[in-house]
Amino acid sequence: MPPEEFDSLLRVLQDTAVLSIIGSTFNIITTLTLKIHTTRIGKMIISLASADLIGNCFSLLIVLAENNESLCRTCYYFKVFGFVASGAITACLAHFLNVSIKSTPAFKSMKKYLLLSFGVATACGLLAALTNFQEINPNTGECVHYYINHKGKIRVSSLMIMVVYPIMAITVCAHYHLSTMKHIRRNNSADEKVLIFYPLILIFCYTPLGIVEILFEFNLVESIGYDLRLISTACSGLFGFFNALAYGISQKIISSCAAKCRKRDQDSHLEEVMKSALTVGKTKISLIDRDSDSIHQNLITKSPSIEI
């Protein structure tokens, strides 16, 4: 790949990571502010946003790992952890929505979903960190991901993380999303309806990545075009940002924000009324005290003096 194309893709990756960090932070703050984090859906949203936040933050920090093998492995561990966890949580959300619409959720508690998601993410992160998923480039000193090992063969860790995992996540989300759309009803809750978008976002963001990785890993084409690489990089990098958009425009969030704003306006109005009442009360008390002093002074002035 020409150096100018590599630099361009790196800038796109960094810009999309910043947007996803902003989006993930928005989701976390909004969920905590509106006190939705205690619900099952709120816990999943917090976990998904946290995974996106971790993955994208360490994606930016990789540039600091030049000529530092341990820092390179650490950054890639957390980058892979966030990447896998966000996809796994989304797949769990797709499954949860599907079974909750049809019948009783398989897992009434979200803990099992989260344990499964973070367990898979931890395993993939360790696989990346403990194998040669990433290396220090001997010429530039940069911390980079290599698809092919020194013998010219595909790395198992790269195959599992960059090919098998995205295909599995896309397949699970597509299957449960299609099944869910057949049973979705108008009377389903706002929590359930907002979850429809998350599997679609994953399919949209991961499909270009999966295509590029398959073409590259199995050497199906002589070279991958810059445009396809650009689309793949941008879509995968914007996963957290699109999640924030889907969450931010949901009816539940809009109505909750509107209710909170109305309550704040009412509290502000009530505070102003109380201040006005207090001011009027103080004024009346001041007038009464002044009239009392005046009457007392008149009585003293008009009363006859007594001589001894």
PDB file of C-alpha atoms in Angstrom:
ATOM      1  CA  MET A   1       0.000   0.000   0.000  1.00  0.00           C
ATOM      2  CA  PRO A   2       1.394   3.441  -0.908  1.00  0.00           C
ATOM      3  CA  PRO A   3       2.401   5.527   2.131  1.00  0.00           C
ATOM      4  CA  GLU A   4      -0.070   8.311   1.265  1.00  0.00           C
ATOM      5  CA  GLU A   5      -2.978   5.828   1.213  1.00  0.00           C
ATOM      6  CA  PHE A   6      -1.858   4.310   4.526  1.00  0.00           C
ATOM      7  CA  ASP A   7      -1.672   7.778   6.113  1.00  0.00           C
ATOM      8  CA  SER A   8      -5.115   8.623   4.742  1.00  0.00           C
ATOM      9  CA  LEU A   9      -6.655   5.460   6.171  1.00  0.00           C
ATOM     10  CA  LEU A  10      -4.933   6.108   9.492  1.00  0.00           C
ATOM     11  CA  ARG A  11      -6.468   9.606   9.661  1.00  0.00           C
ATOM     12  CA  VAL A  12      -9.906   8.182   8.860  1.00  0.00           C
ATOM     13  CA  LEU A  13      -9.464   5.577  11.578  1.00  0.00           C
ATOM     14  CA  GLN A  14      -8.476   8.227  14.118  1.00  0.00           C
ATOM     15  CA  ASP A  15     -11.299  10.614  13.143  1.00  0.00           C
ATOM     16  CA  THR A  16     -13.965   7.912  13.331  1.00  0.00           C
ATOM     17  CA  ALA A  17     -12.547   6.723  16.652  1.00  0.00           C
ATOM     18  CA  VAL A  18     -12.948  10.235  18.078  1.00  0.00           C
ATOM     19  CA  LEU A  19     -16.563  10.387  16.856  1.00  0.00           C
ATOM     20  CA  SER A  20     -17.298   7.000  18.405  1.00  0.00           C
ATOM     21  CA  ILE A  21     -15.701   8.081  21.685  1.00  0.00           C
ATOM     22  CA  ILE A  22     -17.963  11.151  21.729  1.00  0.00           C
ATOM     23  CA  GLY A  23     -21.004   9.009  20.905  1.00  0.00           C
ATOM     24  CA  SER A  24     -20.208   6.392  23.543  1.00  0.00           C
ATOM     25  CA  THR A  25     -19.643   9.072  26.182  1.00  0.00           C
ATOM     26  CA  PHE A  26     -23.003  10.625  25.241  1.00  0.00           C
ATOM     27  CA  ASN A  27     -24.753   7.283  25.708  1.00  0.00           C
ATOM     28  CA  ILE A  28     -23.181   6.720  29.123  1.00  0.00           C
ATOM     29  CA  ILE A  29     -23.910  10.236  30.400  1.00  0.00           C
ATOM     30  CA  THR A  30     -27.476  10.209  29.045  1.00  0.00           C
ATOM     31  CA  THR A  31     -28.262   6.816  30.553  1.00  0.00           C
ATOM     32  CA  LEU A  32     -26.902   7.840  33.958  1.00  0.00           C
ATOM     33  CA  THR A  33     -28.532  11.278  33.900  1.00  0.00           C
ATOM     34  CA  LEU A  34     -31.962   9.917  33.019  1.00  0.00           C
ATOM     35  CA  LYS A  35     -31.468   7.132  35.618  1.00  0.00           C
ATOM     36  CA  ILE A  36     -32.113   4.373  33.071  1.00  0.00           C
ATOM     37  CA  HIS A  37     -28.968   2.469  34.045  1.00  0.00           C
ATOM     38  CA  THR A  38     -30.880   0.446  36.642  1.00  0.00           C
ATOM     39  CA  THR A  39     -33.070  -1.206  33.975  1.00  0.00           C
ATOM     40  CA  ARG A  40     -32.018  -4.287  32.011  1.00  0.00           C
ATOM     41  CA  ILE A  41     -31.784  -2.362  28.762  1.00  0.00           C
ATOM     42  CA  GLY A  42     -29.918   0.464  30.465  1.00  0.00           C
ATOM     43  CA  LYS A  43     -27.286  -1.940  31.759  1.00  0.00           C
ATOM     44  CA  MET A  44     -26.746  -3.335  28.272  1.00  0.00           C
ATOM     45  CA  ILE A  45     -26.501   0.164  26.773  1.00  0.00           C
ATOM     46  CA  ILE A  46     -23.931   1.182  29.388  1.00  0.00           C
ATOM     47  CA  SER A  47     -21.935  -1.996  28.723  1.00  0.00           C
ATOM     48  CA  LEU A  48     -22.072  -1.549  24.941  1.00  0.00           C
ATOM     49  CA  ALA A  49     -20.994   2.089  25.153  1.00  0.00           C
ATOM     50  CA  SER A  50     -18.192   1.193  27.588  1.00  0.00           C
ATOM     51  CA  ALA A  51     -16.894  -1.514  25.233  1.00  0.00           C
ATOM     52  CA  ASP A  52     -16.929   0.934  22.300  1.00  0.00           C
ATOM     53  CA  LEU A  53     -15.187   3.522  24.445  1.00  0.00           C
ATOM     54  CA  ILE A  54     -12.412   1.138  25.496  1.00  0.00           C
ATOM     55  CA  GLY A  55     -11.791  -0.141  21.981  1.00  0.00           C
ATOM     56  CA  ASN A  56     -11.646   3.294  20.369  1.00  0.00           C
ATOM     57  CA  CYS A  57      -9.545   4.913  23.100  1.00  0.00           C
ATOM     58  CA  PHE A  58      -6.847   2.268  22.791  1.00  0.00           C
ATOM     59  CA  SER A  59      -7.115   2.423  19.018  1.00  0.00           C
ATOM     60  CA  LEU A  60      -5.900   6.012  19.323  1.00  0.00           C
ATOM     61  CA  LEU A  61      -3.245   5.143  21.910  1.00  0.00           C
ATOM     62  CA  ILE A  62      -1.567   2.614  19.602  1.00  0.00           C
ATOM     63  CA  VAL A  63       0.372   5.445  17.953  1.00  0.00           C
ATOM     64  CA  LEU A  64       2.192   5.921  21.288  1.00  0.00           C
ATOM     65  CA  ALA A  65       3.458   2.331  21.281  1.00  0.00           C
ATOM     66  CA  GLU A  66       6.339   2.883  18.884  1.00  0.00           C
ATOM     67  CA  ASN A  67       9.312   0.628  19.685  1.00  0.00           C
ATOM     68  CA  ASN A  68       7.503  -0.567  22.823  1.00  0.00           C
ATOM     69  CA  GLU A  69       6.510  -4.222  22.593  1.00  0.00           C
ATOM     70  CA  SER A  70       4.700  -4.439  25.940  1.00  0.00           C
ATOM     71  CA  LEU A  71       2.666  -1.271  25.323  1.00  0.00           C
ATOM     72  CA  CYS A  72       1.892  -2.511  21.812  1.00  0.00           C
ATOM     73  CA  ARG A  73       0.473  -5.778  23.181  1.00  0.00           C
ATOM     74  CA  THR A  74      -1.482  -3.953  25.899  1.00  0.00           C
ATOM     75  CA  CYS A  75      -3.076  -1.532  23.436  1.00  0.00           C
ATOM     76  CA  TYR A  76      -4.058  -4.317  21.063  1.00  0.00           C
ATOM     77  CA  TYR A  77      -5.467  -6.388  23.925  1.00  0.00           C
ATOM     78  CA  PHE A  78      -7.877  -3.610  24.896  1.00  0.00           C
ATOM     79  CA  LYS A  79      -8.592  -2.681  21.280  1.00  0.00           C
ATOM     80  CA  VAL A  80      -9.559  -6.271  20.446  1.00  0.00           C
ATOM     81  CA  PHE A  81     -11.427  -6.572  23.766  1.00  0.00           C
ATOM     82  CA  GLY A  82     -13.568  -3.533  22.979  1.00  0.00           C
ATOM     83  CA  PHE A  83     -14.086  -4.576  19.357  1.00  0.00           C
ATOM     84  CA  VAL A  84     -15.238  -8.093  20.268  1.00  0.00           C
ATOM     85  CA  ALA A  85     -17.250  -7.059  23.351  1.00  0.00           C
ATOM     86  CA  SER A  86     -19.288  -4.453  21.469  1.00  0.00           C
ATOM     87  CA  GLY A  87     -20.203  -6.954  18.769  1.00  0.00           C
ATOM     88  CA  ALA A  88     -20.972  -9.712  21.263  1.00  0.00           C
ATOM     89  CA  ILE A  89     -23.214  -7.429  23.338  1.00  0.00           C
ATOM     90  CA  THR A  90     -25.050  -6.359  20.179  1.00  0.00           C
ATOM     91  CA  ALA A  91     -25.623 -10.009  19.253  1.00  0.00           C
ATOM     92  CA  CYS A  92     -26.925 -10.614  22.794  1.00  0.00           C
ATOM     93  CA  LEU A  93     -29.267  -7.635  22.441  1.00  0.00           C
ATOM     94  CA  ALA A  94     -30.593  -9.107  19.178  1.00  0.00           C
ATOM     95  CA  HIS A  95     -31.222 -12.443  20.929  1.00  0.00           C
ATOM     96  CA  PHE A  96     -32.798 -10.768  23.970  1.00  0.00           C
ATOM     97  CA  LEU A  97     -35.174  -8.716  21.816  1.00  0.00           C
ATOM     98  CA  ASN A  98     -36.169 -11.740  19.766  1.00  0.00           C
ATOM     99  CA  VAL A  99     -37.033 -13.976  22.704  1.00  0.00           C
ATOM    100  CA  SER A 100     -38.626 -11.164  24.755  1.00  0.00           C
ATOM    101  CA  ILE A 101     -41.044 -10.370  21.924  1.00  0.00           C
ATOM    102  CA  LYS A 102     -41.947 -14.018  21.368  1.00  0.00           C
ATOM    103  CA  SER A 103     -42.046 -15.155  24.982  1.00  0.00           C
ATOM    104  CA  THR A 104     -40.180 -14.801  28.266  1.00  0.00           C
ATOM    105  CA  PRO A 105     -36.487 -13.856  27.875  1.00  0.00           C
ATOM    106  CA  ALA A 106     -34.122 -16.795  28.203  1.00  0.00           C
ATOM    107  CA  PHE A 107     -32.022 -14.843  30.688  1.00  0.00           C
ATOM    108  CA  LYS A 108     -34.169 -12.712  32.978  1.00  0.00           C
ATOM    109  CA  SER A 109     -30.987 -11.149  34.282  1.00  0.00           C
ATOM    110  CA  MET A 110     -28.599  -9.343  31.958  1.00  0.00           C
ATOM    111  CA  LYS A 111     -25.631 -10.658  33.952  1.00  0.00           C
ATOM    112  CA  LYS A 112     -25.466 -13.864  31.921  1.00  0.00           C
ATOM    113  CA  TYR A 113     -25.505 -11.942  28.657  1.00  0.00           C
ATOM    114  CA  LEU A 114     -22.758  -9.633  29.899  1.00  0.00           C
ATOM    115  CA  LEU A 115     -20.664 -12.485  31.316  1.00  0.00           C
ATOM    116  CA  LEU A 116     -20.871 -14.262  27.972  1.00  0.00           C
ATOM    117  CA  SER A 117     -19.968 -11.122  26.014  1.00  0.00           C
ATOM    118  CA  PHE A 118     -17.059 -10.061  28.197  1.00  0.00           C
ATOM    119  CA  GLY A 119     -15.839 -13.650  28.496  1.00  0.00           C
ATOM    120  CA  VAL A 120     -15.565 -13.980  24.707  1.00  0.00           C
ATOM    121  CA  ALA A 121     -13.964 -10.527  24.485  1.00  0.00           C
ATOM    122  CA  THR A 122     -11.391 -11.391  27.157  1.00  0.00           C
ATOM    123  CA  ALA A 123     -10.484 -14.632  25.383  1.00  0.00           C
ATOM    124  CA  CYS A 124     -10.026 -12.844  22.050  1.00  0.00           C
ATOM    125  CA  GLY A 125      -8.025 -10.068  23.687  1.00  0.00           C
ATOM    126  CA  LEU A 126      -5.682 -12.592  25.290  1.00  0.00           C
ATOM    127  CA  LEU A 127      -5.393 -14.453  21.986  1.00  0.00           C
ATOM    128  CA  ALA A 128      -4.253 -11.224  20.340  1.00  0.00           C
ATOM    129  CA  ALA A 129      -1.892 -10.187  23.118  1.00  0.00           C
ATOM    130  CA  LEU A 130      -0.236 -13.571  23.650  1.00  0.00           C
ATOM    131  CA  THR A 131       0.264 -14.382  19.966  1.00  0.00           C
ATOM    132  CA  ASN A 132       1.813 -12.468  17.103  1.00  0.00           C
ATOM    133  CA  PHE A 133      -1.404 -10.659  16.210  1.00  0.00           C
ATOM    134  CA  GLN A 134       0.575  -7.422  16.437  1.00  0.00           C
ATOM    135  CA  GLU A 135       4.268  -6.649  16.097  1.00  0.00           C
ATOM    136  CA  ILE A 136       6.658  -3.754  16.054  1.00  0.00           C
ATOM    137  CA  ASN A 137       7.605  -2.895  12.492  1.00  0.00           C
ATOM    138  CA  PRO A 138      11.417  -3.226  12.391  1.00  0.00           C
ATOM    139  CA  ASN A 139      11.720  -0.425   9.822  1.00  0.00           C
ATOM    140  CA  THR A 140       9.401   2.214  11.258  1.00  0.00           C
ATOM    141  CA  GLY A 141       9.023   1.092  14.886  1.00  0.00           C
ATOM    142  CA  GLU A 142       5.223   1.303  14.587  1.00  0.00           C
ATOM    143  CA  CYS A 143       2.873  -1.079  16.389  1.00  0.00           C
ATOM    144  CA  VAL A 144       0.921  -2.775  13.585  1.00  0.00           C
ATOM    145  CA  HIS A 145      -1.285  -5.794  12.974  1.00  0.00           C
ATOM    146  CA  TYR A 146       0.137  -8.409  10.604  1.00  0.00           C
ATOM    147  CA  TYR A 147      -2.139 -10.850   8.785  1.00  0.00           C
ATOM    148  CA  ILE A 148       0.640 -13.123   7.534  1.00  0.00           C
ATOM    149  CA  ASN A 149       3.423 -14.613   9.657  1.00  0.00           C
ATOM    150  CA  HIS A 150       7.077 -14.802   8.715  1.00  0.00           C
ATOM    151  CA  LYS A 151       6.492 -18.119   6.925  1.00  0.00           C
ATOM    152  CA  GLY A 152       3.885 -16.555   4.655  1.00  0.00           C
ATOM    153  CA  LYS A 153       0.947 -18.318   6.336  1.00  0.00           C
ATOM    154  CA  ILE A 154      -2.226 -16.809   7.775  1.00  0.00           C
ATOM    155  CA  ARG A 155      -2.019 -16.117  11.496  1.00  0.00           C
ATOM    156  CA  VAL A 156      -4.606 -18.132  13.446  1.00  0.00           C
ATOM    157  CA  SER A 157      -5.307 -15.230  15.791  1.00  0.00           C
ATOM    158  CA  SER A 158      -5.922 -12.896  12.866  1.00  0.00           C
ATOM    159  CA  LEU A 159      -8.216 -15.429  11.207  1.00  0.00           C
ATOM    160  CA  MET A 160     -10.274 -15.944  14.381  1.00  0.00           C
ATOM    161  CA  ILE A 161     -10.574 -12.287  15.377  1.00  0.00           C
ATOM    162  CA  MET A 162     -10.813 -10.541  12.015  1.00  0.00           C
ATOM    163  CA  VAL A 163     -12.738 -13.153   9.962  1.00  0.00           C
ATOM    164  CA  VAL A 164     -14.534 -15.777  12.054  1.00  0.00           C
ATOM    165  CA  TYR A 165     -15.774 -13.396  14.747  1.00  0.00           C
ATOM    166  CA  PRO A 166     -17.250 -10.691  12.423  1.00  0.00           C
ATOM    167  CA  ILE A 167     -18.978 -13.365  10.305  1.00  0.00           C
ATOM    168  CA  MET A 168     -20.487 -14.954  13.420  1.00  0.00           C
ATOM    169  CA  ALA A 169     -21.644 -11.582  14.778  1.00  0.00           C
ATOM    170  CA  ILE A 170     -23.227 -10.612  11.443  1.00  0.00           C
ATOM    171  CA  THR A 171     -24.924 -14.004  11.101  1.00  0.00           C
ATOM    172  CA  VAL A 172     -26.381 -13.975  14.622  1.00  0.00           C
ATOM    173  CA  CYS A 173     -27.637 -10.390  14.321  1.00  0.00           C
ATOM    174  CA  ALA A 174     -29.128 -10.972  10.858  1.00  0.00           C
ATOM    175  CA  HIS A 175     -30.882 -14.165  11.949  1.00  0.00           C
ATOM    176  CA  TYR A 176     -32.458 -12.733  15.079  1.00  0.00           C
ATOM    177  CA  HIS A 177     -33.278  -9.413  13.441  1.00  0.00           C
ATOM    178  CA  LEU A 178     -35.229 -11.080  10.613  1.00  0.00           C
ATOM    179  CA  SER A 179     -37.009 -13.292  13.132  1.00  0.00           C
ATOM    180  CA  THR A 180     -37.811 -10.294  15.333  1.00  0.00           C
ATOM    181  CA  MET A 181     -39.268  -8.231  12.500  1.00  0.00           C
ATOM    182  CA  LYS A 182     -41.829 -10.968  11.881  1.00  0.00           C
ATOM    183  CA  HIS A 183     -43.163 -10.674  15.421  1.00  0.00           C
ATOM    184  CA  ILE A 184     -42.696  -6.992  16.240  1.00  0.00           C
ATOM    185  CA  ARG A 185     -45.965  -5.306  17.146  1.00  0.00           C
ATOM    186  CA  ARG A 186     -47.068  -1.743  17.649  1.00  0.00           C
ATOM    187  CA  ASN A 187     -47.761  -2.353  21.314  1.00  0.00           C
ATOM    188  CA  ASN A 188     -44.207  -3.426  22.067  1.00  0.00           C
ATOM    189  CA  SER A 189     -42.400  -1.195  24.524  1.00  0.00           C
ATOM    190  CA  ALA A 190     -40.121   1.657  23.511  1.00  0.00           C
ATOM    191  CA  ASP A 191     -37.197  -0.252  25.045  1.00  0.00           C
ATOM    192  CA  GLU A 192     -37.797  -3.154  22.685  1.00  0.00           C
ATOM    193  CA  LYS A 193     -38.294  -0.997  19.598  1.00  0.00           C
ATOM    194  CA  VAL A 194     -35.037   0.925  20.032  1.00  0.00           C
ATOM    195  CA  LEU A 195     -33.085  -2.333  20.126  1.00  0.00           C
ATOM    196  CA  ILE A 196     -34.136  -3.086  16.534  1.00  0.00           C
ATOM    197  CA  PHE A 197     -31.533  -0.657  15.207  1.00  0.00           C
ATOM    198  CA  TYR A 198     -28.498  -2.137  16.957  1.00  0.00           C
ATOM    199  CA  PRO A 199     -28.262  -5.381  14.946  1.00  0.00           C
ATOM    200  CA  LEU A 200     -28.763  -3.392  11.732  1.00  0.00           C
ATOM    201  CA  ILE A 201     -25.929  -1.050  12.676  1.00  0.00           C
ATOM    202  CA  LEU A 202     -23.601  -3.977  13.340  1.00  0.00           C
ATOM    203  CA  ILE A 203     -24.489  -5.591   9.999  1.00  0.00           C
ATOM    204  CA  PHE A 204     -23.920  -2.287   8.190  1.00  0.00           C
ATOM    205  CA  CYS A 205     -20.587  -1.575   9.920  1.00  0.00           C
ATOM    206  CA  TYR A 206     -19.136  -5.094   9.964  1.00  0.00           C
ATOM    207  CA  THR A 207     -20.075  -6.326   6.479  1.00  0.00           C
ATOM    208  CA  PRO A 208     -17.479  -4.222   4.571  1.00  0.00           C
ATOM    209  CA  LEU A 209     -14.890  -5.206   7.186  1.00  0.00           C
ATOM    210  CA  GLY A 210     -15.747  -8.880   6.790  1.00  0.00           C
ATOM    211  CA  ILE A 211     -15.489  -8.692   2.991  1.00  0.00           C
ATOM    212  CA  VAL A 212     -12.091  -6.985   3.103  1.00  0.00           C
ATOM    213  CA  GLU A 213     -10.735  -9.382   5.704  1.00  0.00           C
ATOM    214  CA  ILE A 214     -11.868 -12.462   3.752  1.00  0.00           C
ATOM    215  CA  LEU A 215     -10.362 -11.131   0.510  1.00  0.00           C
ATOM    216  CA  PHE A 216      -7.116 -10.252   2.261  1.00  0.00           C
ATOM    217  CA  GLU A 217      -6.738 -13.270   4.533  1.00  0.00           C
ATOM    218  CA  PHE A 218      -7.348 -15.827   1.786  1.00  0.00           C
ATOM    219  CA  ASN A 219      -5.583 -13.848  -0.933  1.00  0.00           C
ATOM    220  CA  LEU A 220      -8.636 -14.003  -3.210  1.00  0.00           C
ATOM    221  CA  VAL A 221      -7.598 -10.904  -5.156  1.00  0.00           C
ATOM    222  CA  GLU A 222      -4.220  -9.513  -6.097  1.00  0.00           C
ATOM    223  CA  SER A 223      -4.864  -6.223  -4.323  1.00  0.00           C
ATOM    224  CA  ILE A 224      -7.728  -4.558  -2.473  1.00  0.00           C
ATOM    225  CA  GLY A 225      -8.764  -1.161  -3.809  1.00  0.00           C
ATOM    226  CA  TYR A 226      -8.316   1.942  -1.728  1.00  0.00           C
ATOM    227  CA  ASP A 227     -12.028   2.794  -1.911  1.00  0.00           C
ATOM    228  CA  LEU A 228     -13.060  -0.539  -0.403  1.00  0.00           C
ATOM    229  CA  ARG A 229     -10.458  -0.190   2.339  1.00  0.00           C
ATOM    230  CA  LEU A 230     -11.689   3.331   3.049  1.00  0.00           C
ATOM    231  CA  ILE A 231     -15.316   2.210   3.321  1.00  0.00           C
ATOM    232  CA  SER A 232     -14.343  -0.711   5.551  1.00  0.00           C
ATOM    233  CA  THR A 233     -12.251   1.467   7.848  1.00  0.00           C
ATOM    234  CA  ALA A 234     -14.862   4.212   8.125  1.00  0.00           C
ATOM    235  CA  CYS A 235     -17.812   1.879   8.736  1.00  0.00           C
ATOM    236  CA  SER A 236     -16.093  -0.216  11.395  1.00  0.00           C
ATOM    237  CA  GLY A 237     -14.754   2.914  13.099  1.00  0.00           C
ATOM    238  CA  LEU A 238     -18.191   4.579  13.238  1.00  0.00           C
ATOM    239  CA  PHE A 239     -19.892   1.665  15.001  1.00  0.00           C
ATOM    240  CA  GLY A 240     -19.985   3.452  18.366  1.00  0.00           C
ATOM    241  CA  PHE A 241     -21.099   6.732  16.790  1.00  0.00           C
ATOM    242  CA  PHE A 242     -24.026   5.097  14.972  1.00  0.00           C
ATOM    243  CA  ASN A 243     -25.025   3.365  18.201  1.00  0.00           C
ATOM    244  CA  ALA A 244     -25.180   6.780  19.866  1.00  0.00           C
ATOM    245  CA  LEU A 245     -27.373   8.136  17.060  1.00  0.00           C
ATOM    246  CA  ALA A 246     -29.778   5.215  17.350  1.00  0.00           C
ATOM    247  CA  TYR A 247     -29.965   5.670  21.117  1.00  0.00           C
ATOM    248  CA  GLY A 248     -30.194   9.459  21.023  1.00  0.00           C
ATOM    249  CA  ILE A 249     -33.092   9.622  18.563  1.00  0.00           C
ATOM    250  CA  SER A 250     -35.088   6.875  20.260  1.00  0.00           C
ATOM    251  CA  GLN A 251     -38.547   7.825  21.483  1.00  0.00           C
ATOM    252  CA  LYS A 252     -37.725   6.807  25.052  1.00  0.00           C
ATOM    253  CA  ILE A 253     -34.703   9.091  25.283  1.00  0.00           C
ATOM    254  CA  ILE A 254     -36.481  12.009  23.622  1.00  0.00           C
ATOM    255  CA  SER A 255     -39.509  11.686  25.924  1.00  0.00           C
ATOM    256  CA  SER A 256     -37.297  11.246  29.003  1.00  0.00           C
ATOM    257  CA  CYS A 257     -35.260  14.344  28.112  1.00  0.00           C
ATOM    258  CA  ALA A 258     -38.457  16.325  27.463  1.00  0.00           C
ATOM    259  CA  ALA A 259     -39.914  15.226  30.811  1.00  0.00           C
ATOM    260  CA  LYS A 260     -36.695  16.152  32.621  1.00  0.00           C
ATOM    261  CA  CYS A 261     -36.660  19.583  30.947  1.00  0.00           C
ATOM    262  CA  ARG A 262     -40.315  20.187  31.879  1.00  0.00           C
ATOM    263  CA  LYS A 263     -39.614  19.190  35.476  1.00  0.00           C
ATOM    264  CA  ARG A 264     -36.612  21.516  35.583  1.00  0.00           C
ATOM    265  CA  ASP A 265     -38.723  24.385  34.182  1.00  0.00           C
ATOM    266  CA  GLN A 266     -41.446  23.667  36.739  1.00  0.00           C
ATOM    267  CA  ASP A 267     -38.923  23.577  39.578  1.00  0.00           C
ATOM    268  CA  SER A 268     -37.411  26.831  38.345  1.00  0.00           C
ATOM    269  CA  HIS A 269     -40.852  28.466  38.153  1.00  0.00           C
ATOM    270  CA  LEU A 270     -41.756  27.194  41.614  1.00  0.00           C
ATOM    271  CA  GLU A 271     -38.487  28.562  42.980  1.00  0.00           C
ATOM    272  CA  GLU A 272     -39.207  31.979  41.456  1.00  0.00           C
ATOM    273  CA  VAL A 273     -42.735  31.979  42.922  1.00  0.00           C
ATOM    274  CA  MET A 274     -41.369  31.079  46.366  1.00  0.00           C
ATOM    275  CA  LYS A 275     -38.739  33.808  46.118  1.00  0.00           C
ATOM    276  CA  SER A 276     -41.418  36.330  45.118  1.00  0.00           C
ATOM    277  CA  ALA A 277     -43.663  35.242  47.976  1.00  0.00           C
ATOM    278  CA  LEU A 278     -40.768  35.475  50.401  1.00  0.00           C
ATOM    279  CA  THR A 279     -39.908  38.960  49.154  1.00  0.00           C
ATOM    280  CA  VAL A 280     -43.539  40.111  49.515  1.00  0.00           C
ATOM    281  CA  GLY A 281     -43.683  38.606  52.992  1.00  0.00           C
ATOM    282  CA  LYS A 282     -40.508  40.384  54.060  1.00  0.00           C
ATOM    283  CA  THR A 283     -41.857  43.660  52.649  1.00  0.00           C
ATOM    284  CA  LYS A 284     -45.119  43.326  54.590  1.00  0.00           C
ATOM    285  CA  ILE A 285     -43.262  42.491  57.787  1.00  0.00           C
ATOM    286  CA  SER A 286     -41.037  45.543  57.261  1.00  0.00           C
ATOM    287  CA  LEU A 287     -44.098  47.787  56.781  1.00  0.00           C
ATOM    288  CA  ILE A 288     -45.768  46.376  59.886  1.00  0.00           C
ATOM    289  CA  ASP A 289     -42.624  46.921  61.946  1.00  0.00           C
ATOM    290  CA  ARG A 290     -42.317  50.467  60.638  1.00  0.00           C
ATOM    291  CA  ASP A 291     -45.993  51.237  61.447  1.00  0.00           C
ATOM    292  CA  SER A 292     -45.566  49.722  64.910  1.00  0.00           C
ATOM    293  CA  ASP A 293     -42.548  51.892  65.593  1.00  0.00           C
ATOM    294  CA  SER A 294     -44.413  54.970  64.384  1.00  0.00           C
ATOM    295  CA  ILE A 295     -47.402  54.287  66.614  1.00  0.00           C
ATOM    296  CA  HIS A 296     -45.160  53.659  69.598  1.00  0.00           C
ATOM    297  CA  GLN A 297     -43.323  56.926  68.968  1.00  0.00           C
ATOM    298  CA  ASN A 298     -46.595  58.867  68.734  1.00  0.00           C
ATOM    299  CA  LEU A 299     -47.783  57.417  72.023  1.00  0.00           C
ATOM    300  CA  ILE A 300     -44.602  58.499  73.738  1.00  0.00           C
ATOM    301  CA  THR A 301     -44.836  62.000  72.263  1.00  0.00           C
ATOM    302  CA  LYS A 302     -48.488  62.517  73.175  1.00  0.00           C
ATOM    303  CA  SER A 303     -48.401  61.074  76.702  1.00  0.00           C
ATOM    304  CA  PRO A 304     -48.204  63.782  79.495  1.00  0.00           C
ATOM    305  CA  SER A 305     -44.961  64.147  81.396  1.00  0.00           C
ATOM    306  CA  ILE A 306     -45.030  63.448  85.120  1.00  0.00           C
ATOM    307  CA  GLU A 307     -43.194  65.844  87.417  1.00  0.00           C
ATOM    308  CA  ILE A 308     -42.011  64.783  90.864  1.00  0.00           C
TER     309      ILE A 308
END
